[in-house]
PDB file of C-alpha atoms in Angstrom:
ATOM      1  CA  UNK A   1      70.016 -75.855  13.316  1.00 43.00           C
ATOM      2  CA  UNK A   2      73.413 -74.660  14.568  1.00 44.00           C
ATOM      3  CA  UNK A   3      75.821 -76.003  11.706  1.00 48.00           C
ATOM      4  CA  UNK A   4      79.653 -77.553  12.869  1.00 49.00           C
ATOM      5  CA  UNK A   5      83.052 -77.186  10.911  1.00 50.00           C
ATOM      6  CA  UNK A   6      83.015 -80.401   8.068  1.00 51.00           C
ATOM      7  CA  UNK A   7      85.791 -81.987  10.675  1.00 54.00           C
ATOM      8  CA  UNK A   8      84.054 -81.675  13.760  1.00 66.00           C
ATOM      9  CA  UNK A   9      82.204 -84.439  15.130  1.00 78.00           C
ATOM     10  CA  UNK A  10      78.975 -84.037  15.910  1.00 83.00           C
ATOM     11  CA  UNK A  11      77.889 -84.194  19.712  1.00 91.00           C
ATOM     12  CA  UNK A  12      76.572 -87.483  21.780  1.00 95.00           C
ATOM     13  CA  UNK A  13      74.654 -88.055  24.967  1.00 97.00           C
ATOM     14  CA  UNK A  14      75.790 -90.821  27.138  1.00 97.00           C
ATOM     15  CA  UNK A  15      72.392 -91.877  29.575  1.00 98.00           C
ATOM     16  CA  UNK A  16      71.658 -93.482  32.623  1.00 98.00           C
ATOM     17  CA  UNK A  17      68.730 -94.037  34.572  1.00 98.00           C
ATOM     18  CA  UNK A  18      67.141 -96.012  37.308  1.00 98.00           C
ATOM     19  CA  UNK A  19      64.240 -95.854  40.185  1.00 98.00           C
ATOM     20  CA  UNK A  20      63.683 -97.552  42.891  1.00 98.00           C
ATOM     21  CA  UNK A  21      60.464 -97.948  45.366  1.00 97.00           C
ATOM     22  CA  UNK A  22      62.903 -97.108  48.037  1.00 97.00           C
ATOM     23  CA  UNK A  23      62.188 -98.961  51.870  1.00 97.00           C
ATOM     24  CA  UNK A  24      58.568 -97.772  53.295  1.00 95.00           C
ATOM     25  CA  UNK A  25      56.731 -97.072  49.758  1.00 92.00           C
ATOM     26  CA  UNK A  26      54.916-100.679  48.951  1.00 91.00           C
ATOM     27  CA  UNK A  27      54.707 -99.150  44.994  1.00 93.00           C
ATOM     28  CA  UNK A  28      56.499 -97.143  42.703  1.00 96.00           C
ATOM     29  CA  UNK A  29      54.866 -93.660  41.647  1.00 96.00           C
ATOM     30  CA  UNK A  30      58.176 -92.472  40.379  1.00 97.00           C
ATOM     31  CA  UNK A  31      58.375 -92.673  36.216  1.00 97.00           C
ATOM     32  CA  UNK A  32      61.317 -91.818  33.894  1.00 97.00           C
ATOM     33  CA  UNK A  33      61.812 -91.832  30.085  1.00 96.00           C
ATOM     34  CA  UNK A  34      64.207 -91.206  27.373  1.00 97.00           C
ATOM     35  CA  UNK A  35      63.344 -90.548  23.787  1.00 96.00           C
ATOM     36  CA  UNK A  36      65.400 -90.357  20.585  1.00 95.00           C
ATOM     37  CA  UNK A  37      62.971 -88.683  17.653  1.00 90.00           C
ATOM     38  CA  UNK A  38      62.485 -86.511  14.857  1.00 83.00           C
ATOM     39  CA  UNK A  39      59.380 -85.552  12.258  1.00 76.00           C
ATOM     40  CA  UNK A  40      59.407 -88.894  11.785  1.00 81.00           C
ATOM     41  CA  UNK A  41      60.429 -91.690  14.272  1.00 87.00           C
ATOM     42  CA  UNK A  42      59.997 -91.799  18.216  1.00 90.00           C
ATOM     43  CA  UNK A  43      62.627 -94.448  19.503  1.00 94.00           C
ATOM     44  CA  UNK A  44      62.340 -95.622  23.739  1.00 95.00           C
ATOM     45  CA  UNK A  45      65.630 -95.412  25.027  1.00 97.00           C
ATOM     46  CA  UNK A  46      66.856 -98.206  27.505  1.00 95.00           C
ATOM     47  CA  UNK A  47      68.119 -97.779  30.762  1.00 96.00           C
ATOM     48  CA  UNK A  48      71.442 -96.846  29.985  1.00 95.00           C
ATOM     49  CA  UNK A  49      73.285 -96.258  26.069  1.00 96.00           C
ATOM     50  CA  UNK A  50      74.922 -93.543  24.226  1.00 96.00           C
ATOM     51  CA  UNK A  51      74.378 -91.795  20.853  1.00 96.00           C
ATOM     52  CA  UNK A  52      74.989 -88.950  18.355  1.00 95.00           C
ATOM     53  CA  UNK A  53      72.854 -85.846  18.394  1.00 93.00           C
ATOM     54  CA  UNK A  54      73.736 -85.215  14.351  1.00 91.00           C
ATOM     55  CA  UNK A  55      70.312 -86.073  13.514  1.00 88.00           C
ATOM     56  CA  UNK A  56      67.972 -86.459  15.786  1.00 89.00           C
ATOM     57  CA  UNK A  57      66.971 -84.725  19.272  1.00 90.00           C
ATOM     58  CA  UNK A  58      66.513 -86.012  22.535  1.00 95.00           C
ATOM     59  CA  UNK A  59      64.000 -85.841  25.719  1.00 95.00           C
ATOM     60  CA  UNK A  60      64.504 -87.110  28.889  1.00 98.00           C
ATOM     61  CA  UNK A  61      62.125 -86.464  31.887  1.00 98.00           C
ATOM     62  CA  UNK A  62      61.069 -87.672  35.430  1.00 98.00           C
ATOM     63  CA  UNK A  63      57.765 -87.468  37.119  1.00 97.00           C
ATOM     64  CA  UNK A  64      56.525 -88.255  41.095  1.00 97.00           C
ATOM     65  CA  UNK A  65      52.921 -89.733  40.954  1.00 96.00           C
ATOM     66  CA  UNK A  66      50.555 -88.953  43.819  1.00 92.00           C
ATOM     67  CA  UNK A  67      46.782 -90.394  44.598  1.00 86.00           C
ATOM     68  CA  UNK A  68      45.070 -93.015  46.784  1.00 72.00           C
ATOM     69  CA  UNK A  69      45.696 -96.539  45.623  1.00 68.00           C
ATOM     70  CA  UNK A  70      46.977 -96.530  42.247  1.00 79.00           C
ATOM     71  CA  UNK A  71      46.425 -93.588  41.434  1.00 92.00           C
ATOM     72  CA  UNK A  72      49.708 -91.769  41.698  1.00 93.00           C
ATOM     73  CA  UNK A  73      51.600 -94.485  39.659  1.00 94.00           C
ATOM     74  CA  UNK A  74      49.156 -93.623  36.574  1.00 93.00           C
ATOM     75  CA  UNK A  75      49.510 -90.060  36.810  1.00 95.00           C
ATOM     76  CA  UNK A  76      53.233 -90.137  36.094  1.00 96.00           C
ATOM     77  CA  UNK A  77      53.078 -93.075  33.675  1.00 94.00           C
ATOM     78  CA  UNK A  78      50.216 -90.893  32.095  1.00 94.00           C
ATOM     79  CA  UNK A  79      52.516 -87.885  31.875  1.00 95.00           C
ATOM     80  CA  UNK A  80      55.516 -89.644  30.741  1.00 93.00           C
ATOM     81  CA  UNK A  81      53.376 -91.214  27.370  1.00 91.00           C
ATOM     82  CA  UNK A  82      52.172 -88.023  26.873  1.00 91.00           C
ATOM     83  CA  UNK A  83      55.696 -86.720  26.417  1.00 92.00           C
ATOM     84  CA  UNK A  84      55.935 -89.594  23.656  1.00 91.00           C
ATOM     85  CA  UNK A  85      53.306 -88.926  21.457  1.00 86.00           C
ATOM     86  CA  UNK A  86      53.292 -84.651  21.665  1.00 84.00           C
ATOM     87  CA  UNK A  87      56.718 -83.628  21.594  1.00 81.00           C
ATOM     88  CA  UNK A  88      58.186 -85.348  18.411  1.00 75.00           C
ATOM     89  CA  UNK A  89      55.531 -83.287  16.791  1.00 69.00           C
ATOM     90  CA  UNK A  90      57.276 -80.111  17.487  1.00 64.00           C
ATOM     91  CA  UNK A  91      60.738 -81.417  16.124  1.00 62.00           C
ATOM     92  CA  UNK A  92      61.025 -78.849  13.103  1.00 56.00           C
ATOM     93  CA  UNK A  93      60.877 -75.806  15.321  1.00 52.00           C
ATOM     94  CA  UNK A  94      64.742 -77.102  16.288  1.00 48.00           C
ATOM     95  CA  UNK A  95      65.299 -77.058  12.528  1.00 49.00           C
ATOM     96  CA  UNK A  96      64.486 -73.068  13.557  1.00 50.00           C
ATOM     97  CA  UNK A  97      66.607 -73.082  16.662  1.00 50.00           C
ATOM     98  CA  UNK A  98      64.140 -73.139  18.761  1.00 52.00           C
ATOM     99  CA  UNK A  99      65.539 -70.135  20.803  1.00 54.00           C
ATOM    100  CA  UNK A 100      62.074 -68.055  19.780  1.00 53.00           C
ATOM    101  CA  UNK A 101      59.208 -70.600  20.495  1.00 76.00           C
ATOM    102  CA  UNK A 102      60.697 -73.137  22.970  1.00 82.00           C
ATOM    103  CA  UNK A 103      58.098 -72.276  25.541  1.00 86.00           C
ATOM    104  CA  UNK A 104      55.081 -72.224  23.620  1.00 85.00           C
ATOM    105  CA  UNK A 105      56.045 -75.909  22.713  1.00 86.00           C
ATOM    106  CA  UNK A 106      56.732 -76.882  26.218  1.00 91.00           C
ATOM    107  CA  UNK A 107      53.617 -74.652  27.787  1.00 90.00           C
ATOM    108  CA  UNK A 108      51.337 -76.551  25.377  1.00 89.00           C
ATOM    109  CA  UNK A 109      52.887 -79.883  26.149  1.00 92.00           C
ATOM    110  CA  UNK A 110      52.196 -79.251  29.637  1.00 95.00           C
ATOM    111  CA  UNK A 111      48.858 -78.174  29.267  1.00 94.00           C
ATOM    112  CA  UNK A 112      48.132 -80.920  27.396  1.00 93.00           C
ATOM    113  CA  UNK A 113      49.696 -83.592  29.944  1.00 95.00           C
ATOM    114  CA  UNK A 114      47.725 -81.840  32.796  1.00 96.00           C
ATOM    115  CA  UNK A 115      44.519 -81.844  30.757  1.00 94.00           C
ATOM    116  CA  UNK A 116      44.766 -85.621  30.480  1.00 94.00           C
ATOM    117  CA  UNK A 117      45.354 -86.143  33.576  1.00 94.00           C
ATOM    118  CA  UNK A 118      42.138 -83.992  35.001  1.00 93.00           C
ATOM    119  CA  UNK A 119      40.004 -86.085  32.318  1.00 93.00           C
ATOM    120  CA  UNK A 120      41.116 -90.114  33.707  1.00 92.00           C
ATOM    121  CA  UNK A 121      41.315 -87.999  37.334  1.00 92.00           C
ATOM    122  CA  UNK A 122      37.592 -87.218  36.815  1.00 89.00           C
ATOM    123  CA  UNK A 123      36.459 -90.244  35.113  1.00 91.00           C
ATOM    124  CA  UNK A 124      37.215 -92.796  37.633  1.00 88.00           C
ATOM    125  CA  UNK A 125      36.603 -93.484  41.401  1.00 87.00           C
ATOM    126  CA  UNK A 126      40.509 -95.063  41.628  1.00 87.00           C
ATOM    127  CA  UNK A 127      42.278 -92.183  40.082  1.00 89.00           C
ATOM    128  CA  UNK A 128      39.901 -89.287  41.533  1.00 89.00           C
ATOM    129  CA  UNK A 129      42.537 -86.173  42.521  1.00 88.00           C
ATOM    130  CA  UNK A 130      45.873 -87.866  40.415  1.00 93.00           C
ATOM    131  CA  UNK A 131      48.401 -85.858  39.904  1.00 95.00           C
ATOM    132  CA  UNK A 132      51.820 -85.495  38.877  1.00 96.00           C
ATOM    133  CA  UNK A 133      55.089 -83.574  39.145  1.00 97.00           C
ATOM    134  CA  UNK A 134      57.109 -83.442  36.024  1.00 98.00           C
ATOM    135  CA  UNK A 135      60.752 -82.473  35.054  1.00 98.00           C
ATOM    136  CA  UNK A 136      61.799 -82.542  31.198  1.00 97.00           C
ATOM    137  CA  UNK A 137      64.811 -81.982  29.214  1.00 97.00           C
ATOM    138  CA  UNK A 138      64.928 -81.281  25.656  1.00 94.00           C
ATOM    139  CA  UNK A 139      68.307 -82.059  23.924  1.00 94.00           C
ATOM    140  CA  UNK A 140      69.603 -80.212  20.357  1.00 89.00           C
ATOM    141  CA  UNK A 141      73.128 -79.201  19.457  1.00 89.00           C
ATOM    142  CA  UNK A 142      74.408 -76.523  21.528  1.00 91.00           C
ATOM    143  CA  UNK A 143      71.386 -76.038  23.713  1.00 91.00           C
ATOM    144  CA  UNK A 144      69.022 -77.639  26.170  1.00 94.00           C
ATOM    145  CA  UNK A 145      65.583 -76.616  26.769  1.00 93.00           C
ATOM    146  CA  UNK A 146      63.639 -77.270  30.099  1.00 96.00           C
ATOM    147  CA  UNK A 147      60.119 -77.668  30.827  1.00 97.00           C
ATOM    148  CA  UNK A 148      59.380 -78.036  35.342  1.00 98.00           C
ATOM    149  CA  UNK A 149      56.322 -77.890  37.734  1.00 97.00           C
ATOM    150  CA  UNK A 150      56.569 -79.568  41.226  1.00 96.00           C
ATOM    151  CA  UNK A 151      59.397 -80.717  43.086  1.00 95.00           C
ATOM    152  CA  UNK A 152      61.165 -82.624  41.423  1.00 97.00           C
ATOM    153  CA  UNK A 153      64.544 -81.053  39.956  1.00 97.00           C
ATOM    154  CA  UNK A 154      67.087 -80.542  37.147  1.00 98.00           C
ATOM    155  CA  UNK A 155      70.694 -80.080  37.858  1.00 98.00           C
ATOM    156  CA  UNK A 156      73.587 -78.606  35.737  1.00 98.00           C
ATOM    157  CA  UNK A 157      76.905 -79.879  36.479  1.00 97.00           C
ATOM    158  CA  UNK A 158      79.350 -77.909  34.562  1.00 96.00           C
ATOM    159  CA  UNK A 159      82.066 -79.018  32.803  1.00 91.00           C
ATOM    160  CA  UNK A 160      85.007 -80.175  34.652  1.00 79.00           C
ATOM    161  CA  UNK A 161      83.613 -78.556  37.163  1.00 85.00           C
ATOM    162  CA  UNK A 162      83.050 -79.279  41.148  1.00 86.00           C
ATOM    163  CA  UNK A 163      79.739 -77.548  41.139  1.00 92.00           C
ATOM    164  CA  UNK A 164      76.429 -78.093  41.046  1.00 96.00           C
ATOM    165  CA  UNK A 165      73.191 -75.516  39.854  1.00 96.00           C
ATOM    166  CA  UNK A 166      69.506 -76.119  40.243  1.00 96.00           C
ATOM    167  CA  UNK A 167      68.104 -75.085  37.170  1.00 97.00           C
ATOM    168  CA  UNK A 168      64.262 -75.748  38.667  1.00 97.00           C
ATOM    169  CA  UNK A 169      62.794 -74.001  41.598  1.00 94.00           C
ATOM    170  CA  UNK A 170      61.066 -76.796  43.930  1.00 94.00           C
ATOM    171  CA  UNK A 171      56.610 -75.396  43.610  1.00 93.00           C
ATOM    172  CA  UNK A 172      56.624 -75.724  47.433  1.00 89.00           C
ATOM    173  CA  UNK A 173      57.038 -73.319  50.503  1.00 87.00           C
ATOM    174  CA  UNK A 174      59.672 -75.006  51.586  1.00 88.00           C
ATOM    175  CA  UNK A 175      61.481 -74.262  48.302  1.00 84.00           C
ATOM    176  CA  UNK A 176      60.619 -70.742  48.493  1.00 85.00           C
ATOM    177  CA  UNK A 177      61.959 -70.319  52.250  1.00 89.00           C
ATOM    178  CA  UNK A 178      65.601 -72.076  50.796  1.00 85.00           C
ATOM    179  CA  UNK A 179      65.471 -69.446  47.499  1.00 85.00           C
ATOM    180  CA  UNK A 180      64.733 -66.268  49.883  1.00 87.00           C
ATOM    181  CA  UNK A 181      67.642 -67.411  52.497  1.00 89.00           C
ATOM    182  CA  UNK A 182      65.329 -68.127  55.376  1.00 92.00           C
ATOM    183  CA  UNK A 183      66.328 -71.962  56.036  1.00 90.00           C
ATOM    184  CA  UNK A 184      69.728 -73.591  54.887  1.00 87.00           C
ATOM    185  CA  UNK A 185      69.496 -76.869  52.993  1.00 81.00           C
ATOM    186  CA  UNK A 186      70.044 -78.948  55.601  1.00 79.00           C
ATOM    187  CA  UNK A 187      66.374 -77.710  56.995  1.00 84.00           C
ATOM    188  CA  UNK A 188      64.803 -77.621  54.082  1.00 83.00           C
ATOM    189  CA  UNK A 189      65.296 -81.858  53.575  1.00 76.00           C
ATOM    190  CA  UNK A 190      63.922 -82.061  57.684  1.00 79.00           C
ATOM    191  CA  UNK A 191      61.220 -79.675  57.630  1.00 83.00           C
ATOM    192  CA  UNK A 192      58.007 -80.515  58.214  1.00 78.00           C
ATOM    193  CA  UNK A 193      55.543 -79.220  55.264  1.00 79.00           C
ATOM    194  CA  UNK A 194      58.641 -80.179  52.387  1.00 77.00           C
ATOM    195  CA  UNK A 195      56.106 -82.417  50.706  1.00 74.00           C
ATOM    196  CA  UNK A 196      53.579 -80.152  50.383  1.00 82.00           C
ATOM    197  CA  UNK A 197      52.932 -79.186  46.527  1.00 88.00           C
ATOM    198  CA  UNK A 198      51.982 -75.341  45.508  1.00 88.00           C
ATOM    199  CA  UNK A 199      51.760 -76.481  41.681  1.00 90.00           C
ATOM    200  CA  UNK A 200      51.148 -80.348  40.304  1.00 94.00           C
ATOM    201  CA  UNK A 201      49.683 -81.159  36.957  1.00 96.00           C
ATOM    202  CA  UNK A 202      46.257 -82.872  37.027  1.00 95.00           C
ATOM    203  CA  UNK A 203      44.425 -82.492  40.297  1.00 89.00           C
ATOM    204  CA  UNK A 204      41.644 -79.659  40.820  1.00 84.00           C
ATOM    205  CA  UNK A 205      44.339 -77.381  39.111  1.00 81.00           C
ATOM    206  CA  UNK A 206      42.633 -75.430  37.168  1.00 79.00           C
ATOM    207  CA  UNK A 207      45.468 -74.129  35.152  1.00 81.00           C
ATOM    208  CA  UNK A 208      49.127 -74.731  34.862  1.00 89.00           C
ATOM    209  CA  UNK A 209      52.250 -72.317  34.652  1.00 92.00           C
ATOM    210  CA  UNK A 210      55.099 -74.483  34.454  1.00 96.00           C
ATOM    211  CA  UNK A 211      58.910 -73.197  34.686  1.00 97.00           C
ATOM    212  CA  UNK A 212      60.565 -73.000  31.208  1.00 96.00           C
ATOM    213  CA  UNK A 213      63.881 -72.067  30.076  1.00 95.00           C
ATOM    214  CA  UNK A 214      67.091 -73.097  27.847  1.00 94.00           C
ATOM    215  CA  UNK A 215      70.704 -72.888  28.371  1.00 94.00           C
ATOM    216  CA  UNK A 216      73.639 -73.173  25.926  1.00 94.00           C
ATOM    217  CA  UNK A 217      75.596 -76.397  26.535  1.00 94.00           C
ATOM    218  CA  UNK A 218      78.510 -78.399  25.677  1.00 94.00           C
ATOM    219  CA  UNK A 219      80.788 -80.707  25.440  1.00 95.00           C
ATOM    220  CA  UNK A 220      81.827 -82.005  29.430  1.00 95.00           C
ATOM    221  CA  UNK A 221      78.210 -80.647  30.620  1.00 97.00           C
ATOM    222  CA  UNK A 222      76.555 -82.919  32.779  1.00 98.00           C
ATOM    223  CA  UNK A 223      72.784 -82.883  33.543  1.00 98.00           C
ATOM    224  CA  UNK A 224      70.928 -84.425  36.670  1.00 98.00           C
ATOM    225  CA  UNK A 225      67.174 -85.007  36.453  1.00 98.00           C
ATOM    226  CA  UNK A 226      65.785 -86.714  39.673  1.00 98.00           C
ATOM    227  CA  UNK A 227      62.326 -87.073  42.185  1.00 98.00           C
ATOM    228  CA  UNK A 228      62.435 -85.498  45.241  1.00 94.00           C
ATOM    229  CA  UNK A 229      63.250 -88.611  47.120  1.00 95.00           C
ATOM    230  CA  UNK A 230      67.122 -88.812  46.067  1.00 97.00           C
ATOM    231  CA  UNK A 231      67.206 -85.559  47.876  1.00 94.00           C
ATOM    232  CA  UNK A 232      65.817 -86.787  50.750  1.00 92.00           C
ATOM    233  CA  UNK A 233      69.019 -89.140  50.856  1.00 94.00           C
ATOM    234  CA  UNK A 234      71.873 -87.085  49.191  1.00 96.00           C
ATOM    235  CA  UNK A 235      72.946 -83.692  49.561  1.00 93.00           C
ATOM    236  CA  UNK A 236      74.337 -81.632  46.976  1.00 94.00           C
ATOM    237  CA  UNK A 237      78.175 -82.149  47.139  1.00 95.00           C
ATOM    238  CA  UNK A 238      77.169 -85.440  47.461  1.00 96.00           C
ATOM    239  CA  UNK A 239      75.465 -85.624  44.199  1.00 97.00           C
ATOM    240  CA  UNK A 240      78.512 -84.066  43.049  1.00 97.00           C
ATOM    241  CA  UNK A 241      80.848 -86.425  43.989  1.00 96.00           C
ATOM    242  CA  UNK A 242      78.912 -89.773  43.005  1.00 96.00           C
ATOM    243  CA  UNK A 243      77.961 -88.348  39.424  1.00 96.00           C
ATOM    244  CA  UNK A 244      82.208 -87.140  39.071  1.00 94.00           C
ATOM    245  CA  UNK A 245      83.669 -90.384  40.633  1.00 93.00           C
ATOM    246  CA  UNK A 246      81.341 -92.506  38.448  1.00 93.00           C
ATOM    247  CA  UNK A 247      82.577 -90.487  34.722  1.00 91.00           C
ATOM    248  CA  UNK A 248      85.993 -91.278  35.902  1.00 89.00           C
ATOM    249  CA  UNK A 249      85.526 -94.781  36.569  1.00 89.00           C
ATOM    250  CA  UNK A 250      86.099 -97.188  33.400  1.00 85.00           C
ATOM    251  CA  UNK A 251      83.477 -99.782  35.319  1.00 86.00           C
ATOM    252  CA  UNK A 252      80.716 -97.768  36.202  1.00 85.00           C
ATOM    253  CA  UNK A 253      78.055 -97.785  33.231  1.00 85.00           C
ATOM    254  CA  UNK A 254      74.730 -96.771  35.189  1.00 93.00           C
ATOM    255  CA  UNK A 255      75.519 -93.909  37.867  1.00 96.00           C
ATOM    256  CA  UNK A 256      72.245 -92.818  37.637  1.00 98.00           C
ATOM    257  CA  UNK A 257      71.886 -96.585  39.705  1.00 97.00           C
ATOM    258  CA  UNK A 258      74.958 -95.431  42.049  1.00 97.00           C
ATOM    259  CA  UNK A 259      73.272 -92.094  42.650  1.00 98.00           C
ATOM    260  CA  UNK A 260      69.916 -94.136  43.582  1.00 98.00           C
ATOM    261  CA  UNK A 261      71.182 -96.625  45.934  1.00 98.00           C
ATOM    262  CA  UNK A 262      73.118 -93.748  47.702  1.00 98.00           C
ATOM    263  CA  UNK A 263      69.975 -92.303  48.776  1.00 98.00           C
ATOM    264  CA  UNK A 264      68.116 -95.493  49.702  1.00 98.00           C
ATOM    265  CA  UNK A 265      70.375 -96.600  51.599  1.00 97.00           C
ATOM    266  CA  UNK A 266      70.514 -93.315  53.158  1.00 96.00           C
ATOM    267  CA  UNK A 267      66.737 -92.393  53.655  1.00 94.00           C
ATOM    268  CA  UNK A 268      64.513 -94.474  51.503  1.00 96.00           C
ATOM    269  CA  UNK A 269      61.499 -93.159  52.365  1.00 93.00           C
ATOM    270  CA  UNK A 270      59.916 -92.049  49.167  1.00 94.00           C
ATOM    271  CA  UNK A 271      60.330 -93.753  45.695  1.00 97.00           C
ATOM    272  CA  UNK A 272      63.946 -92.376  44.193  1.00 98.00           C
ATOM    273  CA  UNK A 273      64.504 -91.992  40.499  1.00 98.00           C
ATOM    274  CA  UNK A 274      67.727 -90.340  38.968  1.00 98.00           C
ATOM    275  CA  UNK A 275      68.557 -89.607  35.332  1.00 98.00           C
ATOM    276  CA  UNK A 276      72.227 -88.475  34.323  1.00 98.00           C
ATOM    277  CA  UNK A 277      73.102 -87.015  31.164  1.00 98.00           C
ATOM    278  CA  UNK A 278      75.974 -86.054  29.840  1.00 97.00           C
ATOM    279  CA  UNK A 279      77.103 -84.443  26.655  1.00 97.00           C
ATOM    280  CA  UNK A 280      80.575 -86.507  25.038  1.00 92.00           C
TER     281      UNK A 280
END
């Protein structure tokens, strides 16, 4: 683990997150969760809270059920338990770093999630063809590590910084014809096939390739983990300028909840989760 100076203190996250079924939906298939852990102990982190990162790591992710009935809405509660039970037991490859086996870890977890989800998909009449997107973060001191397949995203807001990076790429054409320059952003949110998956877990998927990476972090770093429907709302620079406005407000303890409302009041026509994270 990546030792500090004796005087330095160590590194906290401050969290928010909320969801919302948004105006047409009639349930939620949006799920989000925050974990504290080690070796040891797996604590559920509330909606919104801060702590240290001096001894133990932290996971955050997001996930955008779909499936007749109830289907979808157990497909990303399924995936976000998953998380709960499977990653904790990889905590002492941090003790390592990480930086050499971070995606084995998260390519297992992933596998493991979708292989789950294919078993209770095939099992029952309700939840035949469930499936899931899924967008995890993995907090340690100094670096974040990134596990993504679907469309829902992970941002990077630099620090002090007016800018905004997509660390994910969206597993749709859509996202493909924004990457290669062929639509603008503004087209990609209107056009037709943008909710058309290339990659989900569970489903007749036979396998599963999820995006994986890490980037060094610090202190000021922001990080935006959301469902595709507060995209459908909020464009980037908007994004942008709800998540700054909200650190520099003294009131404002849930902007993951300000970022949310935005975009239902906006579109609201899919469920609309948000997660903000920021390292103090």
């Amino acid at each position: 683990m990546i030792k500090k100076p004796p005087h330095e203190k160590s590194p906290a996250l401050k969290w928010s997150g909320w969801t919302d079924k948004g105006k047409v939906r009639p349930n939620n298939e949006d799920s989000f969760l925050g974990l504290q852990f080690d070796a040891k102990e797996v604590f559920r982190l509330g909606k919104f809270g801060e702590a240290s990162l001096e001894k133990m790591d932290f996971t955050f992710a997001v996930s955008d059920g779909m499936g007749g009935a109830l289907a979808g809405e157990f497909a990303s509660r399924i995936a976000v338990e998953k998380i709960t039970t499977l990653l904790p037991r990889a905590f002492q490859h941090s003790a390592l770093g990480l930086q050499s086996g971070f995606s084995d870890v998260l390519a297992e977890l992933f596998d493991q999630i979708h292989r789950a989800l294919a078993f209770v998909g095939g099992s029952y009449e309700e939840t035949e063809g469930m499936q899931t997107t899924l967008s995890l973060c993995w907090f340690t001191p100094g670096w974040i590590y990134f596990g993504h397949l679907g469309d829902s995203r992970i941002y990077h807001l630099p620090k002090r910084k007016k800018t905004i990076r997509q660390l994910t790429q969206d597993d749709t054409h859509v996202g493909w014809l924004l990457r290669t320059g062929q639509i603008n952003e503004r087209e990609a949110r209107t056009h037709p096939r943008r909710n058309l998956l290339q990659k989900a877990l569970g489903g007749s998927n036979q396998f599963v390739d999820p995006q994986v990476g890490a980037i060094a972090c610090e202190r000021g770093d922001t990080f935006l983990l959301c469902t595709d429907g507060l995209v459908e709302g909020l464009l980037d620079n908007q994004l942008v300028e709800i998540v700054r406005e909200s650190q520099s407000s003294k009131t404002v303890s849930n902007p993951a909840q300000l970022l949310v409302e935005a975009s239902v009041k906006n579109s609201g026509r899919d469920n609309t989760t948000a997660l903000v994270i920021q390292i103090a």
